[in-house]
Structure formats: structure tokens, C-alpha cells
Coordinates of C-alpha atoms in Angstrom, one line a residue:
X251 CA -76.5 28.3 4.7
X252 CA -77.7 28.4 1.4
X253 CA -80.1 26.6 -0.5
X254 CA -78.7 24.8 -3.7
X255 CA -81.0 23.3 -6.3
X256 CA -79.8 20.4 -8.4
X257 CA -79.0 21.8 -11.9
X258 CA -80.0 20.0 -15.1
X259 CA -77.3 19.4 -17.8
X260 CA -79.9 21.9 -20.0
X261 CA -79.7 24.6 -17.7
X262 CA -75.8 24.5 -17.3
X263 CA -75.3 24.5 -20.9
X264 CA -77.4 27.4 -21.2
X265 CA -75.8 29.4 -18.4
X266 CA -72.5 29.0 -20.3
X267 CA -74.1 29.9 -23.6
X268 CA -75.3 33.0 -21.9
X269 CA -72.4 33.4 -19.7
X270 CA -70.3 33.9 -23.0
X271 CA -72.3 36.5 -24.4
X272 CA -72.8 35.6 -27.7
X273 CA -74.2 38.9 -29.5
X274 CA -71.2 41.1 -28.1
X275 CA -68.8 38.2 -29.2
X276 CA -70.6 38.0 -32.3
X277 CA -69.9 41.5 -33.4
X278 CA -66.6 41.5 -32.3
X279 CA -66.0 38.5 -34.4
X280 CA -67.8 40.1 -37.5
X281 CA -65.6 42.9 -37.4
X282 CA -62.3 41.0 -36.9
X283 CA -63.2 38.7 -39.9
X284 CA -63.9 41.9 -41.9
X285 CA -60.7 43.5 -41.0
X286 CA -58.6 40.2 -41.2
X287 CA -59.6 39.5 -44.5
X288 CA -59.1 43.1 -45.9
X289 CA -55.8 42.9 -44.5
X290 CA -55.0 39.8 -46.3
X291 CA -56.8 40.6 -49.5
X292 CA -55.3 39.8 -52.0
X293 CA -53.8 36.6 -51.4
X294 CA -55.9 35.4 -48.1
X295 CA -53.9 32.2 -46.3
X296 CA -56.8 30.6 -45.1
X297 CA -55.5 28.8 -42.2
X298 CA -54.1 32.2 -40.7
X299 CA -57.3 33.7 -40.8
X300 CA -59.0 31.3 -39.2
X301 CA -56.4 31.1 -36.2
X302 CA -56.8 34.8 -35.9
X303 CA -60.7 34.6 -36.2
X304 CA -61.0 31.4 -33.5
X305 CA -58.1 33.0 -31.2
X306 CA -60.0 36.6 -31.5
X307 CA -63.2 34.7 -30.1
X308 CA -61.8 32.6 -27.7
X309 CA -60.3 35.6 -26.2
X310 CA -63.8 37.5 -26.3
X311 CA -65.6 34.4 -24.5
X312 CA -62.7 34.3 -21.9
X313 CA -63.0 38.1 -21.2
X314 CA -66.5 37.9 -20.7
X315 CA -66.8 34.7 -18.3
X316 CA -63.9 36.2 -16.2
X317 CA -66.0 39.5 -16.2
X318 CA -69.0 37.9 -15.0
X319 CA -67.2 36.1 -12.3
X320 CA -65.7 39.3 -11.1
X321 CA -69.1 41.3 -11.1
X322 CA -71.1 38.3 -9.7
X323 CA -71.9 40.2 -6.3
X324 CA -73.0 43.2 -7.9
X325 CA -74.9 41.3 -10.4
X326 CA -76.8 39.4 -7.8
X327 CA -78.0 42.7 -6.5
X328 CA -78.6 44.4 -9.9
X329 CA -79.0 41.9 -12.3
X330 CA -80.3 38.4 -10.9
X331 CA -81.1 37.4 -14.1
X332 CA -77.2 36.8 -15.1
X333 CA -76.2 33.0 -15.2
X334 CA -74.1 33.6 -11.7
X335 CA -76.8 34.8 -10.2
X336 CA -79.4 32.3 -11.1
X337 CA -77.1 29.3 -10.7
X338 CA -77.0 28.4 -13.7
X339 CA -73.4 28.6 -13.6
X340 CA -71.4 28.4 -10.4
X341 CA -68.6 31.1 -9.8
X342 CA -65.4 28.9 -9.6
X343 CA -67.0 27.2 -13.2
X344 CA -67.0 30.7 -14.7
X345 CA -63.5 31.3 -13.4
X346 CA -62.1 28.2 -14.6
X347 CA -64.0 28.2 -18.0
X348 CA -62.6 31.8 -18.5
X349 CA -59.1 30.9 -17.5

């Protein structure tokens, strides 16, 4: 039987923040933003640009969360500091959030 420690809300929030892989996602979003603006130049339609950037951000975060869900057993041995092996986020929470 596994001992489950009680998580504080701040730990859960931090776990989801880490689970979203903020640095790689930010790099992708910067690239998408630059190329979207270049593609829309000289008459940008801001609503469409924001939609493209927002959709890409959501897609990247979803990919990151589902990837960590799928790799949770390998990460438990190789990368125990990741949010799921540390118990900050439960596997089913990562699957639901990434879906």
C-alpha cells in the first residue's frame, strides 16, 4: 500500500505549472507569434492572430501534460523531481488536464 501525503493547493498549482513545461512552450509561442505576424503583415487581423497563438499555446500544454502522463513510470526512476513522480499532480489529473 502506498502512503499518500496531503497536498496543499499551492503545491498542486506549482505541479501543474511544472507539468505545462513553461520554458519550451514559451519558446514555441514566441516562434508562432513571430511567424503569425509575418504571415499576416501588412494587414493583421488581431482576433485571428490571438486565436492562432492561444490555440497553439493550448496544444503545446496539452502535449506536455499527456507526455508526462505517458512517461510517468520511466520518470519515476529516471527523473523523480518531475511533478507526477513527486506527487504534486496525480496521473489521472494530468490526463484530464491534458485532454
